[in-house]
PDB file of C-alpha atoms in Angstrom:
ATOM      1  CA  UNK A   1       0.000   0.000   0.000  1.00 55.00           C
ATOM      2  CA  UNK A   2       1.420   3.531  -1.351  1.00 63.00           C
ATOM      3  CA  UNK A   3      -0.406   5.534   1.441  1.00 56.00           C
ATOM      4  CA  UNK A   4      -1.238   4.440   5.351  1.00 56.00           C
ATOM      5  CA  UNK A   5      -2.999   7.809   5.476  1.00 64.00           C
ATOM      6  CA  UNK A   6      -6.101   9.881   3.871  1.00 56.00           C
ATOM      7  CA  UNK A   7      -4.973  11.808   0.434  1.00 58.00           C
ATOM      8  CA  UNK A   8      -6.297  14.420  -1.147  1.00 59.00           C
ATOM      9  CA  UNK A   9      -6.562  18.344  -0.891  1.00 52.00           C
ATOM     10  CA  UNK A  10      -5.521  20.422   2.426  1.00 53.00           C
ATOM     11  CA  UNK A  11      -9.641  20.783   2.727  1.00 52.00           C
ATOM     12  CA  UNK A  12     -10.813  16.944   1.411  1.00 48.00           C
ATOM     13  CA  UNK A  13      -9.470  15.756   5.217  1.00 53.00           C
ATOM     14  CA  UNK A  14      -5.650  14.942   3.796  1.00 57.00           C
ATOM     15  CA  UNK A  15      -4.433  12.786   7.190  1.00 62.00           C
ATOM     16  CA  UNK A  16      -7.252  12.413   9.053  1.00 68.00           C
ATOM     17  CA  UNK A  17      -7.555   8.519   8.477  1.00 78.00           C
ATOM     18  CA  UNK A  18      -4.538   6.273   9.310  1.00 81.00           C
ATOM     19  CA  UNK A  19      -4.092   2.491   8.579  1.00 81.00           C
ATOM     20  CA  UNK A  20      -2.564   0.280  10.916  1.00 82.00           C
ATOM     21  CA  UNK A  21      -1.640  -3.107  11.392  1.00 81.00           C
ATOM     22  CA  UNK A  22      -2.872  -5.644   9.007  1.00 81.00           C
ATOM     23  CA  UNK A  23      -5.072  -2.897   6.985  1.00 76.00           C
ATOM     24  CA  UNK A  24      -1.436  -0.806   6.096  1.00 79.00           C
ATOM     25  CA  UNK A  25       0.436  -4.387   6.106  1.00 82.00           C
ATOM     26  CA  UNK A  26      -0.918  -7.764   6.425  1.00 84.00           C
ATOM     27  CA  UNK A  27       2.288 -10.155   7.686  1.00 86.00           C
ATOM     28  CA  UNK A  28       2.627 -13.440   7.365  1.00 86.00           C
ATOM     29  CA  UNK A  29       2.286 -15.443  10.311  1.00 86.00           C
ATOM     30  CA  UNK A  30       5.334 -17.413  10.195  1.00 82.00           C
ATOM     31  CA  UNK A  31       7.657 -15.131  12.211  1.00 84.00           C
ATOM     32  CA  UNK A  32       4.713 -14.399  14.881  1.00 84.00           C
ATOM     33  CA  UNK A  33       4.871 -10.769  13.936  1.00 90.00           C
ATOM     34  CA  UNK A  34       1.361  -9.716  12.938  1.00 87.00           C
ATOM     35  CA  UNK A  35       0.244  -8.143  16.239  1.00 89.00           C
ATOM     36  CA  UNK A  36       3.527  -7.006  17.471  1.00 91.00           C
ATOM     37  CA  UNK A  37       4.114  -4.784  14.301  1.00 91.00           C
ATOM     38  CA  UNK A  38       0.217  -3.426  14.922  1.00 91.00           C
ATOM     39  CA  UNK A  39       1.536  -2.701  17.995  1.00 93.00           C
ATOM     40  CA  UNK A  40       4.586  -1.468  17.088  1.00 94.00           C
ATOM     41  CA  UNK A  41       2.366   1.027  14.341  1.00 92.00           C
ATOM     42  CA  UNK A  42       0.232   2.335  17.301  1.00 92.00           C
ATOM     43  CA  UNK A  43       2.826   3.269  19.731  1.00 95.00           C
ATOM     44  CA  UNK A  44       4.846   5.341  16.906  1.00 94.00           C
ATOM     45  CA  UNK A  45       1.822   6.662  15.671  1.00 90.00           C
ATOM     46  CA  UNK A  46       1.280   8.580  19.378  1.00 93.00           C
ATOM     47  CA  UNK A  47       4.551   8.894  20.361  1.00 94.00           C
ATOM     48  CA  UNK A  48       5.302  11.024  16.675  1.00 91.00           C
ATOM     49  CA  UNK A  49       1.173  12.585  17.342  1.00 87.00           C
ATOM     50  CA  UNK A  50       2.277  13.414  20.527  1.00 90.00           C
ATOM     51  CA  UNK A  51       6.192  15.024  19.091  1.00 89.00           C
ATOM     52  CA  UNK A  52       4.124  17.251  16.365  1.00 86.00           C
ATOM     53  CA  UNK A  53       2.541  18.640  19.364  1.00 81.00           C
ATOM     54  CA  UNK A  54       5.514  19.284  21.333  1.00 80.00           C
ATOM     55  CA  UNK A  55       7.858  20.618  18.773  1.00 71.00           C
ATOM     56  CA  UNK A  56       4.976  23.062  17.577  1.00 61.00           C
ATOM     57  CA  UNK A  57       5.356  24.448  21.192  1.00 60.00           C
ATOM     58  CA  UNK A  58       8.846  23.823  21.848  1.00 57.00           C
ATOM     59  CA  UNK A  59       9.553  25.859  18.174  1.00 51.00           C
ATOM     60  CA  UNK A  60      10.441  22.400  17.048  1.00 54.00           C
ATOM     61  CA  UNK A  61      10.770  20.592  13.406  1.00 53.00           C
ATOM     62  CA  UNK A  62       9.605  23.947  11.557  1.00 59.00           C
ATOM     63  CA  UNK A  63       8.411  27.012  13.901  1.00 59.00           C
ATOM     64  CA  UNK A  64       6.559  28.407  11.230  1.00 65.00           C
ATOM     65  CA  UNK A  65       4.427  25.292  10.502  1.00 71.00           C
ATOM     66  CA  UNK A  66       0.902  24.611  11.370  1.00 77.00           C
ATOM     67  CA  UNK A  67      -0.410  22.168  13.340  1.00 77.00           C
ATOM     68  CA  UNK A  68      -1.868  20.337  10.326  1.00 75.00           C
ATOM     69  CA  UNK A  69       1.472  20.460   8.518  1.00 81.00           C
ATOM     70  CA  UNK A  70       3.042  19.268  11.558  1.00 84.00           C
ATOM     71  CA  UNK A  71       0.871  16.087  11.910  1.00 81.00           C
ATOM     72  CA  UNK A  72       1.266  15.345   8.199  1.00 82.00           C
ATOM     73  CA  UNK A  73       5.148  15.867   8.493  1.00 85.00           C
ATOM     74  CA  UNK A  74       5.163  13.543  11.247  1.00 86.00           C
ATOM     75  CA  UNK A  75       2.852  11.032   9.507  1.00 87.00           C
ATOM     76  CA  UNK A  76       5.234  10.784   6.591  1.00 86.00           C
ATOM     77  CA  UNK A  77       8.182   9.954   8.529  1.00 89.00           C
ATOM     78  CA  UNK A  78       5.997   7.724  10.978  1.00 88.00           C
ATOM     79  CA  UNK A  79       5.392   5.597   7.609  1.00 88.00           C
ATOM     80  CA  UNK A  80       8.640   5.535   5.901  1.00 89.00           C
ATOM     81  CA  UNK A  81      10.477   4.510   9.463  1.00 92.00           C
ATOM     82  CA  UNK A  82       7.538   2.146   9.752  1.00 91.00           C
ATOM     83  CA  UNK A  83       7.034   0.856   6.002  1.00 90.00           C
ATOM     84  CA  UNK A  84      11.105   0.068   6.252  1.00 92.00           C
ATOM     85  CA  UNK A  85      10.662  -2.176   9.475  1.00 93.00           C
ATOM     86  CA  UNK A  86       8.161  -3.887   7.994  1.00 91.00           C
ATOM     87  CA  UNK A  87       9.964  -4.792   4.958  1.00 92.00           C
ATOM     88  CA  UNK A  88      12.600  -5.858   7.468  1.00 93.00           C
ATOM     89  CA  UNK A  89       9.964  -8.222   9.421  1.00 93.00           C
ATOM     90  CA  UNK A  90       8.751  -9.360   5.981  1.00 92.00           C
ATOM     91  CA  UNK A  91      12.109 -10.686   4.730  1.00 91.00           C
ATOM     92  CA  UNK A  92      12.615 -12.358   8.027  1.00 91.00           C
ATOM     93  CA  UNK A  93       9.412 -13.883   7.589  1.00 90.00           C
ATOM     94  CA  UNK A  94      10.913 -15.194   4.151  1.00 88.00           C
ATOM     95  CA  UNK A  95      13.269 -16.991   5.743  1.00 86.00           C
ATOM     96  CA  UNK A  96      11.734 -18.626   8.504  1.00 86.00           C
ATOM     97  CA  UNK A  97       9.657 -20.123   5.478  1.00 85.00           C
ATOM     98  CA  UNK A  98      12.465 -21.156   3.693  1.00 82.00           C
ATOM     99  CA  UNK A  99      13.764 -22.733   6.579  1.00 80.00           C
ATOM    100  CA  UNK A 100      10.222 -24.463   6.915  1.00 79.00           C
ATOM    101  CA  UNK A 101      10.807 -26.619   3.767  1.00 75.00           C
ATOM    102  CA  UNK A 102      12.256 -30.070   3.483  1.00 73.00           C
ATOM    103  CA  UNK A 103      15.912 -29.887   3.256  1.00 67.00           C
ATOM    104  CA  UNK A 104      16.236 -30.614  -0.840  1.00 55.00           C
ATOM    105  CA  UNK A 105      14.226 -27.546  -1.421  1.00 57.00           C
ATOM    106  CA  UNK A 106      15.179 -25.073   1.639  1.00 56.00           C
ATOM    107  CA  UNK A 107      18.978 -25.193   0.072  1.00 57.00           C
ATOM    108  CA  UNK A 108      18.875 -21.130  -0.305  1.00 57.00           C
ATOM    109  CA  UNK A 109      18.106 -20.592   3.796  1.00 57.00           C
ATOM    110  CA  UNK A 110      21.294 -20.461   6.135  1.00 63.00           C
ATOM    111  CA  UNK A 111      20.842 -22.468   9.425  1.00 69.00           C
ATOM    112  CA  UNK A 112      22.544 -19.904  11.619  1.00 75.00           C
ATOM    113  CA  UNK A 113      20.559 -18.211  14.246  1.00 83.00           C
ATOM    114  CA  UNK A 114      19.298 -15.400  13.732  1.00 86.00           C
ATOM    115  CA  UNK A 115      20.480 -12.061  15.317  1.00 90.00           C
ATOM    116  CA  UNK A 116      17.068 -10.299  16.285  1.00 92.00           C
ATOM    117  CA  UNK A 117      18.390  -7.499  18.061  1.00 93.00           C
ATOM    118  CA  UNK A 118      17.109  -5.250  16.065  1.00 93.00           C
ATOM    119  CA  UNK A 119      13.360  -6.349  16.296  1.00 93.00           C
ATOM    120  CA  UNK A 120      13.315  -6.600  19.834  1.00 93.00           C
ATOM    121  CA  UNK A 121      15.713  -4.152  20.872  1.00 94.00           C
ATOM    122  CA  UNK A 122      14.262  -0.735  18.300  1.00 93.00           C
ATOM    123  CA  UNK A 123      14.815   2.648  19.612  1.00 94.00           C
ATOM    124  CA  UNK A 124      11.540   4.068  18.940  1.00 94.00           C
ATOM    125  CA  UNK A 125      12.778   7.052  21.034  1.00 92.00           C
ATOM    126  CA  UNK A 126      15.507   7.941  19.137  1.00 92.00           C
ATOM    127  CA  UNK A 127      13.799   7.919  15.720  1.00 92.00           C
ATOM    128  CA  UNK A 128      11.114  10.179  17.250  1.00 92.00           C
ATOM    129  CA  UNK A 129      13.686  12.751  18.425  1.00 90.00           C
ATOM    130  CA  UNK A 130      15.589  12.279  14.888  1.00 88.00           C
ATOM    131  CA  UNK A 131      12.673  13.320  13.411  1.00 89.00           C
ATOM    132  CA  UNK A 132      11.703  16.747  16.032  1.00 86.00           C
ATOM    133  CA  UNK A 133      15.737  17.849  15.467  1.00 85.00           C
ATOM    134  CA  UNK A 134      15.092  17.478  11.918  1.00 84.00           C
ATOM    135  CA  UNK A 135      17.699  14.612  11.109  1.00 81.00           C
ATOM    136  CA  UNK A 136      16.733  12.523   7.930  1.00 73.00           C
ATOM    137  CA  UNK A 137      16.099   8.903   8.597  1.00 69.00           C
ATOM    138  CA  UNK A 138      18.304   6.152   7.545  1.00 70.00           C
ATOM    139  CA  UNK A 139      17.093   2.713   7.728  1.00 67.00           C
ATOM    140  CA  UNK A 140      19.082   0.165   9.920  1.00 67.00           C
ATOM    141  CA  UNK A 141      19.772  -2.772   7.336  1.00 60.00           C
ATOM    142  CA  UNK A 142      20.023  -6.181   8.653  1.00 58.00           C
ATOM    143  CA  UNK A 143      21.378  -9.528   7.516  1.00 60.00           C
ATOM    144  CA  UNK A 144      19.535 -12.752   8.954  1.00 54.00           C
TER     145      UNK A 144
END
């Protein structure tokens, strides 16, 4: 899905509906990841909700912003920091399937154990503050 929020003109209610969880990104359930990543969407959703409001009185991410540019600034970081751990999640998925198959046809999949520091140990907090200083977000790539 391009969009996990509303589009359209400033007046046609641009951002006022948000998709999380399965309806922005329906997972697989092979890595038992489904729920957590709904999760995952709802807490970054508020925390970043809750930043727009904070930098707009602490002169944050752009003084001269309004409010509505403010959510809609946070909402398309919110997605592309989301969006990337959810490819991340989804090619871990991948190979938990391959790993799934009989051994003839699961040649592809490595048998080492997997590092998952990086889904269970996410600084939501930083990436939030990344966003109200105004730093651009890189995506953490990780090998499994």
């Amino acid at each position: 899905m391009e969009h996990w929020s509303s589009q359209g003109g400033a007046g046609a209610g641009f951002g006022r509906v948000v998709m999380l969880g399965d309806a922005a990104h329906a997972i697989p359930p092979s890595a038992g990841q489904g729920i957590n990543q709904a999760f995952e969407d709802v807490y970054m959703f508020a925390r970043f909700l809750g930043a727009a409001k904070q930098g707009k009185e602490s002169q944050g991410p752009d003084a001269d912003a309004t409010d509505h540019e403010l959510v809609l600034s946070a909402l398309r970081f919110w997605q592309s920091y989301r969006q990337d751990r959810v490819d991340q999640v989804m090619a871990f998925n991948k190979q938990i399937d391959l790993r799934r198959l009989p051994d003839g046809n699961a040649a592809n999949a490595e048998r080492k154990p997997f590092d998952l520091r990086w889904l269970f140990n996410a600084d939501f907090d930083r990436v939030v503050d990344d966003w109200l200083t105004g730093k651009e977000y890189v995506a953490e790539r990780v090998e499994n």
